[in-house]
Tab-separated table of N, CA, C and O in Angstrom:
chain	number	residue	atom	x	y	z
A	1	MET	N	0.851	-1.180	0.000
A	1	MET	CA	0.000	0.000	0.000
A	1	MET	C	0.892	1.237	0.000
A	1	MET	O	1.756	1.379	0.834
A	2	GLU	N	0.686	2.100	-0.969
A	2	GLU	CA	1.431	3.351	-1.014
A	2	GLU	C	0.827	4.347	-0.048
A	2	GLU	O	-0.334	4.279	0.294
A	3	GLY	N	1.614	5.323	0.343
A	3	GLY	CA	1.125	6.343	1.260
A	3	GLY	C	1.192	5.857	2.699
A	3	GLY	O	1.610	4.745	2.983
A	4	GLU	N	0.767	6.718	3.577
A	4	GLU	CA	0.767	6.372	4.993
A	4	GLU	C	-0.483	5.585	5.342
A	4	GLU	O	-1.479	5.624	4.637
A	5	TYR	N	-0.410	4.899	6.471
A	5	TYR	CA	-1.568	4.204	7.004
A	5	TYR	C	-1.535	4.314	8.520
A	5	TYR	O	-0.533	4.737	9.101
A	6	LEU	N	-2.620	3.962	9.164
A	6	LEU	CA	-2.757	4.102	10.614
A	6	LEU	C	-2.280	2.830	11.299
A	6	LEU	O	-2.643	1.722	10.888
A	7	VAL	N	-1.434	3.001	12.338
A	7	VAL	CA	-0.850	1.828	12.996
A	7	VAL	C	-1.209	1.706	14.479
A	7	VAL	O	-1.073	0.627	15.051
A	8	ALA	N	-1.645	2.798	15.118
A	8	ALA	CA	-1.947	2.750	16.545
A	8	ALA	C	-2.935	3.867	16.888
A	8	ALA	O	-3.089	4.824	16.133
A	9	VAL	N	-3.609	3.708	18.024
A	9	VAL	CA	-4.612	4.691	18.451
A	9	VAL	C	-4.367	5.139	19.881
A	9	VAL	O	-3.745	4.430	20.678
A	10	GLN	N	-4.875	6.309	20.192
A	10	GLN	CA	-4.919	6.802	21.564
A	10	GLN	C	-6.384	7.075	21.871
A	10	GLN	O	-7.071	7.750	21.099
A	11	LYS	N	-6.867	6.509	22.988
A	11	LYS	CA	-8.276	6.649	23.353
A	11	LYS	C	-8.414	7.471	24.625
A	11	LYS	O	-7.498	7.524	25.451
A	12	ASN	N	-9.596	8.058	24.780
A	12	ASN	CA	-9.884	8.786	26.021
A	12	ASN	C	-10.449	7.811	27.064
A	12	ASN	O	-10.541	6.602	26.803
A	13	ALA	N	-10.835	8.321	28.210
A	13	ALA	CA	-11.337	7.481	29.309
A	13	ALA	C	-12.629	6.753	28.947
A	13	ALA	O	-12.975	5.754	29.588
A	14	PHE	N	-13.334	7.229	27.922
A	14	PHE	CA	-14.591	6.605	27.499
A	14	PHE	C	-14.383	5.578	26.389
A	14	PHE	O	-15.332	5.022	25.860
A	15	GLY	N	-13.131	5.361	25.993
A	15	GLY	CA	-12.821	4.408	24.941
A	15	GLY	C	-12.956	4.956	23.539
A	15	GLY	O	-12.866	4.218	22.566
A	16	GLU	N	-13.141	6.268	23.415
A	16	GLU	CA	-13.262	6.896	22.100
A	16	GLU	C	-11.878	7.207	21.543
A	16	GLU	O	-11.005	7.673	22.268
A	17	ILE	N	-11.692	6.961	20.264
A	17	ILE	CA	-10.409	7.249	19.628
A	17	ILE	C	-10.234	8.759	19.518
A	17	ILE	O	-11.084	9.455	18.981
A	18	MET	N	-9.124	9.247	20.034
A	18	MET	CA	-8.825	10.681	20.005
A	18	MET	C	-7.748	11.018	18.977
A	18	MET	O	-7.775	12.077	18.369
A	19	SER	N	-6.775	10.114	18.803
A	19	SER	CA	-5.694	10.377	17.851
A	19	SER	C	-5.118	9.063	17.350
A	19	SER	O	-5.383	7.991	17.896
A	20	PHE	N	-4.325	9.196	16.294
A	20	PHE	CA	-3.706	8.040	15.639
A	20	PHE	C	-2.207	8.254	15.506
A	20	PHE	O	-1.736	9.378	15.415
A	21	GLN	N	-1.490	7.154	15.435
A	21	GLN	CA	-0.094	7.176	15.011
A	21	GLN	C	-0.075	6.607	13.605
A	21	GLN	O	-0.708	5.583	13.324
A	22	THR	N	0.644	7.289	12.704
A	22	THR	CA	0.725	6.830	11.317
A	22	THR	C	1.952	5.944	11.126
A	22	THR	O	2.832	5.866	11.986
A	23	SER	N	2.011	5.309	9.964
A	23	SER	CA	3.133	4.427	9.652
A	23	SER	C	4.459	5.170	9.599
A	23	SER	O	5.515	4.560	9.751
A	24	SER	N	4.423	6.487	9.434
A	24	SER	CA	5.674	7.261	9.432
A	24	SER	C	6.027	7.778	10.827
A	24	SER	O	7.022	8.477	10.987
A	25	GLY	N	5.190	7.468	11.822
A	25	GLY	CA	5.472	7.874	13.196
A	25	GLY	C	4.787	9.153	13.643
A	25	GLY	O	4.904	9.548	14.794
A	26	ARG	N	4.068	9.816	12.731
A	26	ARG	CA	3.377	11.045	13.121
A	26	ARG	C	2.200	10.725	14.032
A	26	ARG	O	1.552	9.698	13.877
A	27	ILE	N	1.913	11.621	14.966
A	27	ILE	CA	0.732	11.547	15.809
A	27	ILE	C	-0.238	12.615	15.297
A	27	ILE	O	0.126	13.797	15.245
A	28	ILE	N	-1.440	12.177	14.903
A	28	ILE	CA	-2.425	13.122	14.359
A	28	ILE	C	-3.774	12.922	15.043
A	28	ILE	O	-4.087	11.822	15.500
A	29	SER	N	-4.545	13.988	15.106
A	29	SER	CA	-5.870	13.924	15.715
A	29	SER	C	-6.833	13.152	14.804
A	29	SER	O	-6.559	12.932	13.613
A	30	TYR	N	-7.966	12.773	15.368
A	30	TYR	CA	-9.009	12.112	14.591
A	30	TYR	C	-9.436	13.010	13.428
A	30	TYR	O	-9.559	12.553	12.295
A	31	ARG	N	-9.620	14.299	13.707
A	31	ARG	CA	-10.018	15.247	12.653
A	31	ARG	C	-8.963	15.349	11.547
A	31	ARG	O	-9.285	15.414	10.368
A	32	LYS	N	-7.684	15.374	11.931
A	32	LYS	CA	-6.604	15.448	10.945
A	32	LYS	C	-6.569	14.162	10.120
A	32	LYS	O	-6.329	14.208	8.903
A	33	ALA	N	-6.822	13.027	10.753
A	33	ALA	CA	-6.864	11.761	10.017
A	33	ALA	C	-7.974	11.791	8.972
A	33	ALA	O	-7.768	11.365	7.827
A	34	ILE	N	-9.144	12.313	9.331
A	34	ILE	CA	-10.252	12.435	8.379
A	34	ILE	C	-9.824	13.300	7.198
A	34	ILE	O	-10.036	12.936	6.035
A	35	GLN	N	-9.203	14.437	7.490
A	35	GLN	CA	-8.751	15.344	6.437
A	35	GLN	C	-7.747	14.654	5.520
A	35	GLN	O	-7.845	14.750	4.289
A	36	GLU	N	-6.779	13.954	6.098
A	36	GLU	CA	-5.737	13.326	5.294
A	36	GLU	C	-6.245	12.114	4.520
A	36	GLU	O	-5.749	11.824	3.428
A	37	ILE	N	-7.221	11.412	5.048
A	37	ILE	CA	-7.857	10.326	4.284
A	37	ILE	C	-8.579	10.928	3.083
A	37	ILE	O	-8.468	10.433	1.963
A	38	ASP	N	-9.310	11.997	3.327
A	38	ASP	CA	-10.052	12.673	2.266
A	38	ASP	C	-9.106	13.200	1.179
A	38	ASP	O	-9.428	13.154	-0.012
A	39	GLU	N	-7.916	13.662	1.560
A	39	GLU	CA	-6.936	14.209	0.613
A	39	GLU	C	-6.068	13.123	-0.028
A	39	GLU	O	-5.269	13.413	-0.919
A	40	GLY	N	-6.180	11.876	0.436
A	40	GLY	CA	-5.398	10.785	-0.136
A	40	GLY	C	-4.008	10.636	0.441
A	40	GLY	O	-3.210	9.845	-0.052
A	41	ILE	N	-3.688	11.389	1.496
A	41	ILE	CA	-2.371	11.275	2.138
A	41	ILE	C	-2.290	9.962	2.905
A	41	ILE	O	-1.288	9.252	2.847
A	42	ILE	N	-3.361	9.649	3.620
A	42	ILE	CA	-3.488	8.358	4.301
A	42	ILE	C	-4.395	7.512	3.426
A	42	ILE	O	-5.492	7.930	3.059
A	43	ARG	N	-3.928	6.320	3.088
A	43	ARG	CA	-4.648	5.481	2.136
A	43	ARG	C	-5.152	4.200	2.789
A	43	ARG	O	-4.634	3.752	3.793
A	44	GLY	N	-6.199	3.643	2.162
A	44	GLY	CA	-6.729	2.362	2.602
A	44	GLY	C	-7.920	2.465	3.542
A	44	GLY	O	-8.282	1.483	4.180
A	45	TYR	N	-8.526	3.647	3.601
A	45	TYR	CA	-9.643	3.864	4.522
A	45	TYR	C	-10.774	4.599	3.821
A	45	TYR	O	-10.536	5.396	2.920
A	46	ASP	N	-11.989	4.307	4.252
A	46	ASP	CA	-13.179	5.031	3.808
A	46	ASP	C	-13.707	5.846	4.970
A	46	ASP	O	-13.521	5.470	6.137
A	47	LEU	N	-14.397	6.928	4.645
A	47	LEU	CA	-15.078	7.736	5.651
A	47	LEU	C	-16.560	7.429	5.538
A	47	LEU	O	-17.179	7.649	4.499
A	48	ILE	N	-17.135	6.908	6.624
A	48	ILE	CA	-18.528	6.471	6.641
A	48	ILE	C	-19.356	7.467	7.452
A	48	ILE	O	-19.144	7.605	8.654
A	49	PRO	N	-20.308	8.157	6.808
A	49	PRO	CA	-21.170	9.069	7.569
A	49	PRO	C	-22.005	8.289	8.592
A	49	PRO	O	-22.361	7.134	8.356
A	50	ASN	N	-22.271	8.920	9.714
A	50	ASN	CA	-23.122	8.312	10.731
A	50	ASN	C	-23.857	9.412	11.478
A	50	ASN	O	-23.851	10.559	11.048
A	51	ASP	N	-24.472	9.078	12.595
A	51	ASP	CA	-25.247	10.070	13.341
A	51	ASP	C	-24.384	10.920	14.272
A	51	ASP	O	-24.896	11.733	15.019
A	52	GLN	N	-23.073	10.730	14.225
A	52	GLN	CA	-22.140	11.513	15.028
A	52	GLN	C	-21.650	12.720	14.211
A	52	GLN	O	-21.772	12.734	12.988
A	53	PRO	N	-21.055	13.710	14.867
A	53	PRO	CA	-20.565	14.892	14.126
A	53	PRO	C	-19.461	14.570	13.113
A	53	PRO	O	-19.357	15.223	12.083
A	54	LEU	N	-18.633	13.566	13.404
A	54	LEU	CA	-17.537	13.200	12.502
A	54	LEU	C	-17.806	11.838	11.881
A	54	LEU	O	-18.377	10.957	12.525
A	55	PRO	N	-17.368	11.637	10.634
A	55	PRO	CA	-17.568	10.321	10.014
A	55	PRO	C	-16.717	9.252	10.700
A	55	PRO	O	-15.705	9.542	11.334
A	56	LYS	N	-17.132	8.013	10.541
A	56	LYS	CA	-16.379	6.872	11.066
A	56	LYS	C	-15.299	6.509	10.057
A	56	LYS	O	-15.529	6.512	8.850
A	57	ILE	N	-14.115	6.210	10.552
A	57	ILE	CA	-13.011	5.786	9.699
A	57	ILE	C	-13.058	4.264	9.624
A	57	ILE	O	-13.055	3.580	10.644
A	58	HIS	N	-13.114	3.739	8.410
A	58	HIS	CA	-13.250	2.303	8.209
A	58	HIS	C	-12.188	1.825	7.231
A	58	HIS	O	-12.018	2.407	6.161
A	59	SER	N	-11.482	0.767	7.587
A	59	SER	CA	-10.465	0.200	6.709
A	59	SER	C	-11.131	-0.480	5.521
A	59	SER	O	-12.107	-1.213	5.692
A	60	ILE	N	-10.617	-0.254	4.320
A	60	ILE	CA	-11.145	-0.950	3.154
A	60	ILE	C	-10.438	-2.279	2.931
A	60	ILE	O	-10.858	-3.076	2.114
A	61	ASP	N	-9.376	-2.542	3.680
A	61	ASP	CA	-8.660	-3.817	3.638
A	61	ASP	C	-9.331	-4.750	4.636
A	61	ASP	O	-9.241	-4.545	5.841
A	62	THR	N	-9.995	-5.780	4.141
A	62	THR	CA	-10.741	-6.669	5.032
A	62	THR	C	-9.841	-7.443	5.987
A	62	THR	O	-10.296	-7.923	7.008
A	63	GLU	N	-8.556	-7.555	5.669
A	63	GLU	CA	-7.634	-8.244	6.570
A	63	GLU	C	-7.095	-7.311	7.650
A	63	GLU	O	-6.515	-7.762	8.631
A	64	ASN	N	-7.264	-6.009	7.447
A	64	ASN	CA	-6.787	-5.040	8.425
A	64	ASN	C	-7.735	-5.037	9.617
A	64	ASN	O	-8.900	-5.368	9.510
A	65	ARG	N	-7.221	-4.634	10.751
A	65	ARG	CA	-8.030	-4.579	11.961
A	65	ARG	C	-9.002	-3.418	11.923
A	65	ARG	O	-8.815	-2.452	11.213
A	66	LEU	N	-10.030	-3.531	12.764
A	66	LEU	CA	-10.911	-2.394	12.993
A	66	LEU	C	-10.118	-1.327	13.720
A	66	LEU	O	-9.154	-1.626	14.423
A	67	MET	N	-10.518	-0.085	13.604
A	67	MET	CA	-9.783	1.009	14.250
A	67	MET	C	-9.666	0.781	15.760
A	67	MET	O	-8.621	1.026	16.350
A	68	ASN	N	-10.710	0.268	16.402
A	68	ASN	CA	-10.676	0.030	17.844
A	68	ASN	C	-9.715	-1.088	18.236
A	68	ASN	O	-9.353	-1.213	19.396
A	69	GLU	N	-9.332	-1.922	17.265
A	69	GLU	CA	-8.429	-3.031	17.549
A	69	GLU	C	-6.964	-2.690	17.316
A	69	GLU	O	-6.092	-3.516	17.594
A	70	LEU	N	-6.688	-1.489	16.814
A	70	LEU	CA	-5.280	-1.090	16.653
A	70	LEU	C	-4.652	-0.950	18.039
A	70	LEU	O	-5.332	-0.595	19.008
A	71	PRO	N	-3.367	-1.235	18.159
A	71	PRO	CA	-2.722	-1.136	19.472
A	71	PRO	C	-2.644	0.314	19.957
A	71	PRO	O	-2.631	1.231	19.149
A	72	PRO	N	-2.585	0.475	21.275
A	72	PRO	CA	-2.437	1.842	21.817
A	72	PRO	C	-0.995	2.323	21.658
A	72	PRO	O	-0.072	1.535	21.487
A	73	PHE	N	-0.824	3.635	21.721
A	73	PHE	CA	0.529	4.189	21.748
A	73	PHE	C	0.673	5.084	22.948
A	73	PHE	O	-0.272	5.442	23.608
């Protein structure tokens, strides 16, 4: 897969994903991840609209883990 991808997550006390670590080692917010997925900087993910203010990030690689299953950093 070309481009960066998400390798780890940081969650808040409620278990919500707050930020990601990318394959290049950058730490980015959930909002920044959405922006970079939309711009094609981070590849291999779809943005799924839902009833929340921000879309859900979903891996398009069926062998990849769900976002909640990525290891913490």
